[in-house]
PDB file of C-alpha atoms in Angstrom:
ATOM      1  CA  GLN A   1     -17.624  -5.222  -7.086  1.00 64.00           C
ATOM      2  CA  LYS A   2     -13.739  -4.895  -6.078  1.00 72.00           C
ATOM      3  CA  GLU A   3     -12.221  -8.458  -4.966  1.00 88.00           C
ATOM      4  CA  VAL A   4     -11.139  -6.231  -1.739  1.00 93.00           C
ATOM      5  CA  GLU A   5     -12.392  -3.304  -0.534  1.00 93.00           C
ATOM      6  CA  GLN A   6     -11.286  -0.564   2.066  1.00 94.00           C
ATOM      7  CA  ASN A   7     -11.921   2.540   2.922  1.00 86.00           C
ATOM      8  CA  SER A   8      -9.253   4.918   1.835  1.00 80.00           C
ATOM      9  CA  GLY A   9      -8.873   7.647   5.112  1.00 82.00           C
ATOM     10  CA  PRO A  10      -7.241   9.006   6.178  1.00 90.00           C
ATOM     11  CA  LEU A  11      -8.386   7.567   9.574  1.00 95.00           C
ATOM     12  CA  SER A  12      -7.088  10.210  12.287  1.00 96.00           C
ATOM     13  CA  VAL A  13      -7.333   8.673  15.863  1.00 96.00           C
ATOM     14  CA  PRO A  14      -5.897  10.349  18.966  1.00 97.00           C
ATOM     15  CA  GLU A  15      -2.605   9.185  20.650  1.00 97.00           C
ATOM     16  CA  GLY A  16      -3.870   6.317  22.880  1.00 97.00           C
ATOM     17  CA  ALA A  17      -6.946   5.441  21.599  1.00 97.00           C
ATOM     18  CA  ILE A  18      -8.154   2.262  19.427  1.00 97.00           C
ATOM     19  CA  ALA A  19      -7.627   2.443  15.302  1.00 97.00           C
ATOM     20  CA  SER A  20     -10.387   0.353  13.479  1.00 96.00           C
ATOM     21  CA  LEU A  21      -9.423  -0.392  10.189  1.00 97.00           C
ATOM     22  CA  ASN A  22     -11.681  -2.572   8.001  1.00 96.00           C
ATOM     23  CA  CYS A  23     -12.074  -4.408   4.573  1.00 96.00           C
ATOM     24  CA  THR A  24     -14.239  -6.126   2.659  1.00 96.00           C
ATOM     25  CA  TYR A  25     -13.882  -9.279   0.425  1.00 95.00           C
ATOM     26  CA  SER A  26     -16.053 -10.352  -2.778  1.00 92.00           C
ATOM     27  CA  ASP A  27     -14.086 -13.928  -3.089  1.00 88.00           C
ATOM     28  CA  ARG A  28     -16.438 -16.639  -0.877  1.00 88.00           C
ATOM     29  CA  GLY A  29     -13.652 -18.924  -1.056  1.00 87.00           C
ATOM     30  CA  SER A  30     -10.557 -17.482   0.083  1.00 88.00           C
ATOM     31  CA  GLN A  31      -9.891 -18.643   3.172  1.00 87.00           C
ATOM     32  CA  SER A  32      -6.363 -16.810   4.447  1.00 90.00           C
ATOM     33  CA  PHE A  33      -6.392 -13.046   4.977  1.00 94.00           C
ATOM     34  CA  PHE A  34      -3.289 -10.354   6.009  1.00 95.00           C
ATOM     35  CA  TRP A  35      -2.542  -7.149   7.230  1.00 96.00           C
ATOM     36  CA  TYR A  36       0.265  -5.274   5.709  1.00 97.00           C
ATOM     37  CA  ARG A  37       1.588  -2.373   7.369  1.00 97.00           C
ATOM     38  CA  GLN A  38       3.675   0.319   4.249  1.00 97.00           C
ATOM     39  CA  TYR A  39       5.445   3.420   5.792  1.00 97.00           C
ATOM     40  CA  SER A  40       5.749   6.952   3.442  1.00 94.00           C
ATOM     41  CA  GLY A  41       8.237   5.434   0.724  1.00 94.00           C
ATOM     42  CA  LYS A  42       8.556   2.369   2.014  1.00 96.00           C
ATOM     43  CA  SER A  43       7.982  -1.591   1.128  1.00 97.00           C
ATOM     44  CA  PRO A  44       4.679  -3.365   2.836  1.00 96.00           C
ATOM     45  CA  GLU A  45       5.562  -5.713   5.571  1.00 95.00           C
ATOM     46  CA  LEU A  46       3.194  -8.691   6.912  1.00 93.00           C
ATOM     47  CA  ILE A  47       1.981  -7.220  10.766  1.00 95.00           C
ATOM     48  CA  MET A  48      -0.533 -10.080  10.787  1.00 93.00           C
ATOM     49  CA  SER A  49      -2.121 -12.962   9.573  1.00 93.00           C
ATOM     50  CA  ILE A  50      -5.675 -14.627  10.058  1.00 94.00           C
ATOM     51  CA  TYR A  51      -7.226 -17.871   8.813  1.00 91.00           C
ATOM     52  CA  SER A  52     -10.295 -19.152  11.193  1.00 91.00           C
ATOM     53  CA  ASN A  53     -13.131 -17.118  12.340  1.00 94.00           C
ATOM     54  CA  GLY A  54     -13.201 -14.991  15.146  1.00 95.00           C
ATOM     55  CA  ASP A  55     -10.272 -12.710  16.878  1.00 96.00           C
ATOM     56  CA  LYS A  56      -6.159 -13.235  16.826  1.00 96.00           C
ATOM     57  CA  GLU A  57      -4.355 -11.178  18.613  1.00 97.00           C
ATOM     58  CA  ASP A  58      -0.548 -10.620  18.447  1.00 95.00           C
ATOM     59  CA  GLY A  59       0.733  -7.614  21.008  1.00 97.00           C
ATOM     60  CA  ARG A  60      -1.572  -4.014  20.236  1.00 97.00           C
ATOM     61  CA  PHE A  61      -3.041  -5.554  17.172  1.00 98.00           C
ATOM     62  CA  THR A  62      -6.011  -7.664  16.839  1.00 98.00           C
ATOM     63  CA  ALA A  63      -7.399  -9.066  13.603  1.00 97.00           C
ATOM     64  CA  GLN A  64     -11.207 -10.531  13.302  1.00 97.00           C
ATOM     65  CA  LEU A  65     -12.685 -12.449  10.521  1.00 96.00           C
ATOM     66  CA  ASN A  66     -16.102 -13.171   9.885  1.00 96.00           C
ATOM     67  CA  LYS A  67     -16.159 -15.276   6.662  1.00 93.00           C
ATOM     68  CA  ALA A  68     -20.424 -15.324   6.276  1.00 93.00           C
ATOM     69  CA  SER A  69     -20.102 -11.340   6.484  1.00 94.00           C
ATOM     70  CA  GLN A  70     -16.768 -11.672   4.243  1.00 94.00           C
ATOM     71  CA  TYR A  71     -15.077  -8.966   6.552  1.00 94.00           C
ATOM     72  CA  VAL A  72     -11.987  -8.736   8.203  1.00 97.00           C
ATOM     73  CA  SER A  73     -10.945  -5.933  10.695  1.00 97.00           C
ATOM     74  CA  LEU A  74      -7.493  -5.038  12.227  1.00 98.00           C
ATOM     75  CA  LEU A  75      -7.687  -3.359  15.893  1.00 98.00           C
ATOM     76  CA  ILE A  76      -4.859  -1.230  16.754  1.00 98.00           C
ATOM     77  CA  ARG A  77      -5.169  -0.525  20.671  1.00 98.00           C
ATOM     78  CA  ASP A  78      -3.122   2.081  22.555  1.00 98.00           C
ATOM     79  CA  SER A  79      -2.167   3.853  19.419  1.00 97.00           C
ATOM     80  CA  GLN A  80       1.218   5.747  19.000  1.00 97.00           C
ATOM     81  CA  PRO A  81       2.284   7.908  16.345  1.00 96.00           C
ATOM     82  CA  SER A  82       4.962   5.229  15.345  1.00 96.00           C
ATOM     83  CA  ASP A  83       2.025   3.437  13.779  1.00 97.00           C
ATOM     84  CA  SER A  84       0.812   6.153  11.292  1.00 97.00           C
ATOM     85  CA  ALA A  85       0.986   4.219   7.747  1.00 97.00           C
ATOM     86  CA  THR A  86      -1.355   2.992   5.626  1.00 96.00           C
ATOM     87  CA  TYR A  87      -2.712  -0.305   6.447  1.00 97.00           C
ATOM     88  CA  LEU A  88      -3.091  -3.211   3.525  1.00 97.00           C
ATOM     89  CA  CYS A  89      -5.862  -5.663   3.640  1.00 96.00           C
ATOM     90  CA  ALA A  90      -4.937  -8.611   1.551  1.00 95.00           C
ATOM     91  CA  LEU A  91      -6.360 -12.370   0.886  1.00 93.00           C
ATOM     92  CA  LEU A  92      -4.793 -15.609  -1.110  1.00 90.00           C
ATOM     93  CA  TYR A  93      -7.409 -15.975  -3.694  1.00 83.00           C
ATOM     94  CA  SER A  94      -9.161 -19.630  -3.326  1.00 74.00           C
ATOM     95  CA  SER A  95      -8.680 -20.617  -6.787  1.00 75.00           C
ATOM     96  CA  ALA A  96      -5.072 -19.785  -7.822  1.00 78.00           C
ATOM     97  CA  SER A  97      -2.020 -18.637  -5.974  1.00 83.00           C
ATOM     98  CA  LYS A  98      -2.437 -15.206  -5.901  1.00 89.00           C
ATOM     99  CA  ILE A  99      -2.477 -12.369  -3.659  1.00 92.00           C
ATOM    100  CA  ILE A 100      -4.751  -9.367  -4.099  1.00 93.00           C
ATOM    101  CA  PHE A 101      -4.782  -6.612  -1.927  1.00 95.00           C
ATOM    102  CA  GLY A 102      -7.112  -3.635  -0.866  1.00 95.00           C
ATOM    103  CA  SER A 103      -5.936  -0.138  -1.442  1.00 94.00           C
ATOM    104  CA  GLY A 104      -5.164   1.080   2.039  1.00 95.00           C
ATOM    105  CA  THR A 105      -6.682   2.912   4.484  1.00 96.00           C
ATOM    106  CA  ARG A 106      -4.035   5.704   5.511  1.00 95.00           C
ATOM    107  CA  LEU A 107      -3.661   6.126   9.590  1.00 96.00           C
ATOM    108  CA  SER A 108      -2.503   9.228  11.184  1.00 96.00           C
ATOM    109  CA  ILE A 109      -2.251   9.349  14.795  1.00 96.00           C
ATOM    110  CA  ARG A 110      -2.448  12.602  16.572  1.00 94.00           C
ATOM    111  CA  PRO A 111      -0.426  13.561  19.550  1.00 90.00           C
TER     112      PRO A 111
ATOM    113  CA  ASN B   1      21.189 -13.403   3.235  1.00 67.00           C
ATOM    114  CA  ALA B   2      19.825 -10.049   1.054  1.00 80.00           C
ATOM    115  CA  GLY B   3      16.193 -11.105   0.665  1.00 93.00           C
ATOM    116  CA  VAL B   4      14.642  -9.946  -2.348  1.00 96.00           C
ATOM    117  CA  THR B   5      16.560  -7.621  -4.851  1.00 97.00           C
ATOM    118  CA  GLN B   6      15.436  -5.487  -7.226  1.00 98.00           C
ATOM    119  CA  THR B   7      17.324  -2.908  -9.764  1.00 97.00           C
ATOM    120  CA  PRO B   8      17.014  -0.663 -10.869  1.00 97.00           C
ATOM    121  CA  LYS B   9      15.418   1.408  -7.987  1.00 97.00           C
ATOM    122  CA  PHE B  10      14.772   4.501 -10.512  1.00 97.00           C
ATOM    123  CA  ARG B  11      14.636   4.734 -14.297  1.00 97.00           C
ATOM    124  CA  ILE B  12      13.293   6.795 -16.632  1.00 97.00           C
ATOM    125  CA  LEU B  13      11.716   5.961 -20.001  1.00 96.00           C
ATOM    126  CA  LYS B  14      10.792   8.032 -22.955  1.00 97.00           C
ATOM    127  CA  ILE B  15       7.268   6.518 -24.329  1.00 97.00           C
ATOM    128  CA  GLY B  16       8.059   3.897 -26.725  1.00 96.00           C
ATOM    129  CA  GLN B  17      11.105   2.272 -24.804  1.00 97.00           C
ATOM    130  CA  SER B  18      11.054  -0.990 -23.361  1.00 96.00           C
ATOM    131  CA  MET B  19      13.072  -2.598 -20.830  1.00 96.00           C
ATOM    132  CA  THR B  20      13.643  -4.779 -18.201  1.00 98.00           C
ATOM    133  CA  LEU B  21      12.989  -4.589 -13.391  1.00 98.00           C
ATOM    134  CA  GLN B  22      15.319  -7.286 -12.257  1.00 98.00           C
ATOM    135  CA  CYS B  23      14.233  -9.461  -9.255  1.00 98.00           C
ATOM    136  CA  ALA B  24      16.074 -11.904  -7.642  1.00 97.00           C
ATOM    137  CA  GLN B  25      15.893 -13.540  -4.637  1.00 96.00           C
ATOM    138  CA  ASP B  26      17.818 -15.922  -2.544  1.00 94.00           C
ATOM    139  CA  MET B  27      15.511 -17.440  -0.054  1.00 92.00           C
ATOM    140  CA  ASN B  28      14.870 -20.348  -2.565  1.00 90.00           C
ATOM    141  CA  HIS B  29      11.263 -19.364  -2.676  1.00 91.00           C
ATOM    142  CA  ASN B  30       8.646 -20.892  -4.965  1.00 91.00           C
ATOM    143  CA  TYR B  31       6.277 -17.954  -5.161  1.00 93.00           C
ATOM    144  CA  MET B  32       7.591 -14.758  -6.648  1.00 95.00           C
ATOM    145  CA  TYR B  33       4.964 -11.927  -7.472  1.00 96.00           C
ATOM    146  CA  TRP B  34       5.560  -8.386  -9.240  1.00 98.00           C
ATOM    147  CA  TYR B  35       2.672  -5.480  -8.251  1.00 98.00           C
ATOM    148  CA  ARG B  36       2.611  -1.861  -9.334  1.00 98.00           C
ATOM    149  CA  GLN B  37       1.573   0.955  -6.596  1.00 97.00           C
ATOM    150  CA  ASP B  38       0.361   3.998  -8.153  1.00 95.00           C
ATOM    151  CA  PRO B  39       0.645   7.129  -6.303  1.00 88.00           C
ATOM    152  CA  GLY B  40      -2.040   6.810  -3.231  1.00 85.00           C
ATOM    153  CA  MET B  41      -3.242   3.553  -4.243  1.00 89.00           C
ATOM    154  CA  GLY B  42      -3.351  -0.248  -3.106  1.00 91.00           C
ATOM    155  CA  LEU B  43      -0.593  -2.695  -5.136  1.00 96.00           C
ATOM    156  CA  LYS B  44      -2.033  -4.314  -8.190  1.00 96.00           C
ATOM    157  CA  LEU B  45      -1.137  -7.637  -8.942  1.00 96.00           C
ATOM    158  CA  ILE B  46       0.688  -7.753 -12.310  1.00 97.00           C
ATOM    159  CA  TYR B  47       1.867 -11.200 -12.956  1.00 97.00           C
ATOM    160  CA  TYR B  48       3.505 -13.914 -10.534  1.00 95.00           C
ATOM    161  CA  SER B  49       5.364 -17.653 -10.546  1.00 95.00           C
ATOM    162  CA  VAL B  50       4.449 -20.416  -8.923  1.00 91.00           C
ATOM    163  CA  GLY B  51       7.494 -21.842  -9.906  1.00 92.00           C
ATOM    164  CA  ALA B  52      10.110 -22.306 -12.066  1.00 94.00           C
ATOM    165  CA  GLY B  53       8.832 -22.250 -15.506  1.00 95.00           C
ATOM    166  CA  ILE B  54       5.402 -21.335 -14.520  1.00 95.00           C
ATOM    167  CA  THR B  55       3.786 -17.600 -14.891  1.00 97.00           C
ATOM    168  CA  ASP B  56       0.752 -16.658 -14.522  1.00 95.00           C
ATOM    169  CA  LYS B  57      -1.339 -13.138 -15.270  1.00 96.00           C
ATOM    170  CA  GLY B  58      -2.541 -11.209 -12.458  1.00 95.00           C
ATOM    171  CA  GLU B  59      -5.149  -8.038 -12.502  1.00 93.00           C
ATOM    172  CA  VAL B  60      -2.843  -5.727 -14.835  1.00 96.00           C
ATOM    173  CA  PRO B  61      -0.870  -7.885 -17.117  1.00 97.00           C
ATOM    174  CA  ASN B  62      -1.284  -5.668 -20.370  1.00 96.00           C
ATOM    175  CA  GLY B  63       1.654  -3.835 -21.655  1.00 96.00           C
ATOM    176  CA  TYR B  64       4.108  -6.093 -19.412  1.00 97.00           C
ATOM    177  CA  ASN B  65       5.891 -10.023 -19.712  1.00 97.00           C
ATOM    178  CA  VAL B  66       7.628 -12.233 -17.528  1.00 97.00           C
ATOM    179  CA  SER B  67       9.941 -15.041 -17.701  1.00 96.00           C
ATOM    180  CA  ARG B  68      10.902 -17.625 -14.853  1.00 97.00           C
ATOM    181  CA  SER B  69      13.652 -19.674 -15.843  1.00 96.00           C
ATOM    182  CA  THR B  70      15.139 -20.228 -12.197  1.00 96.00           C
ATOM    183  CA  THR B  71      13.958 -20.190  -8.879  1.00 95.00           C
ATOM    184  CA  GLU B  72      15.713 -16.973  -8.048  1.00 96.00           C
ATOM    185  CA  ASP B  73      15.166 -14.677 -10.532  1.00 97.00           C
ATOM    186  CA  PHE B  74      11.671 -13.347 -11.984  1.00 98.00           C
ATOM    187  CA  PRO B  75      12.565 -10.039 -14.109  1.00 98.00           C
ATOM    188  CA  LEU B  76       9.693  -8.147 -15.459  1.00 98.00           C
ATOM    189  CA  ARG B  77       9.694  -7.141 -19.034  1.00 97.00           C
ATOM    190  CA  LEU B  78       8.011  -3.651 -20.650  1.00 96.00           C
ATOM    191  CA  GLU B  79       6.941  -3.596 -23.996  1.00 90.00           C
ATOM    192  CA  LEU B  80       6.304   0.154 -25.425  1.00 93.00           C
ATOM    193  CA  ALA B  81       6.485   2.110 -22.103  1.00 95.00           C
ATOM    194  CA  ALA B  82       3.162   4.343 -22.077  1.00 96.00           C
ATOM    195  CA  PRO B  83       2.680   7.367 -19.341  1.00 96.00           C
ATOM    196  CA  SER B  84       0.159   4.865 -17.862  1.00 96.00           C
ATOM    197  CA  GLN B  85       2.910   2.728 -16.755  1.00 97.00           C
ATOM    198  CA  THR B  86       4.483   5.686 -14.504  1.00 97.00           C
ATOM    199  CA  SER B  87       4.425   4.013 -10.853  1.00 97.00           C
ATOM    200  CA  VAL B  88       6.380   2.186  -8.352  1.00 98.00           C
ATOM    201  CA  TYR B  89       6.651  -1.343  -8.920  1.00 98.00           C
ATOM    202  CA  PHE B  90       7.503  -3.960  -6.409  1.00 98.00           C
ATOM    203  CA  CYS B  91       9.033  -7.633  -6.228  1.00 98.00           C
ATOM    204  CA  ALA B  92       7.773  -9.815  -3.725  1.00 96.00           C
ATOM    205  CA  SER B  93       8.343 -13.751  -2.759  1.00 94.00           C
ATOM    206  CA  SER B  94       6.851 -16.181  -0.667  1.00 91.00           C
ATOM    207  CA  TYR B  95       7.392 -19.783   0.465  1.00 84.00           C
ATOM    208  CA  SER B  96       5.186 -22.704   0.742  1.00 74.00           C
ATOM    209  CA  GLN B  97       5.104 -25.677   3.250  1.00 62.00           C
ATOM    210  CA  GLY B  98       2.430 -27.696   1.426  1.00 58.00           C
ATOM    211  CA  ALA B  99       0.480 -25.024   1.286  1.00 62.00           C
ATOM    212  CA  ILE B 100       1.515 -20.843   0.271  1.00 63.00           C
ATOM    213  CA  THR B 101       1.805 -19.282   4.000  1.00 69.00           C
ATOM    214  CA  GLY B 102       0.901 -15.865   2.516  1.00 74.00           C
ATOM    215  CA  GLU B 103       3.943 -13.531   3.980  1.00 85.00           C
ATOM    216  CA  LEU B 104       5.387 -12.105   1.454  1.00 92.00           C
ATOM    217  CA  PHE B 105       8.710 -10.628   1.716  1.00 93.00           C
ATOM    218  CA  PHE B 106       9.197  -7.641  -0.474  1.00 96.00           C
ATOM    219  CA  GLY B 107      12.195  -5.805  -2.095  1.00 97.00           C
ATOM    220  CA  GLU B 108      12.466  -1.959  -2.269  1.00 97.00           C
ATOM    221  CA  GLY B 109      10.952  -1.175  -4.943  1.00 97.00           C
ATOM    222  CA  SER B 110      11.669   0.037  -8.476  1.00 98.00           C
ATOM    223  CA  ARG B 111      10.064   3.619  -9.370  1.00 97.00           C
ATOM    224  CA  LEU B 112       9.752   3.749 -13.415  1.00 97.00           C
ATOM    225  CA  THR B 113       8.602   7.340 -14.827  1.00 97.00           C
ATOM    226  CA  VAL B 114       7.516   7.048 -18.384  1.00 96.00           C
ATOM    227  CA  LEU B 115       7.834  10.975 -19.590  1.00 95.00           C
TER     228      LEU B 115
END
């Protein structure tokens, strides 16, 4: 089993709708989870971090964490064409200071 | 502040050649990482360092070496380049306040092609 798993997509969502991105992980001890956005040809940038079970909201973005189910998700409300990018789920490994990424989900917002 | 600076941005190598990718950060971050990203894929951790003089292997360390003699610099050495090492390489750094925050600051990447 991969340490961090994501559906590679592409996920196509109409403008103005909610985009839902999902991630599962195998390291039960991990406490810190992150969502990075990467535009084509660019470096990843952090958009959300979450450490506790439940929801965390920041503008149009909501991160959700369920440690019992080992599941992290990212919701993007009122999707805009500028949200079209690859979204990378990452976690801080519990037994070391290494940050591991999933394979990313490519999101496309159609007008 | 320059942030995280990677050089070179592009490089073509012949099979069997060696080279060093340079990474420097001016944010006084303790943690530094090297990732590679193959087309359409996520980031794979090659090596990381939690401070000067301390390095550790990541997910895909074979064919690479690193050193961390100063807080600022974290070069990645490729020995005997192979076509499988064709990729985009990202260096990143992070700070800690007791515990690592997990927010990575990335360089712009180095695109390496091995022919």
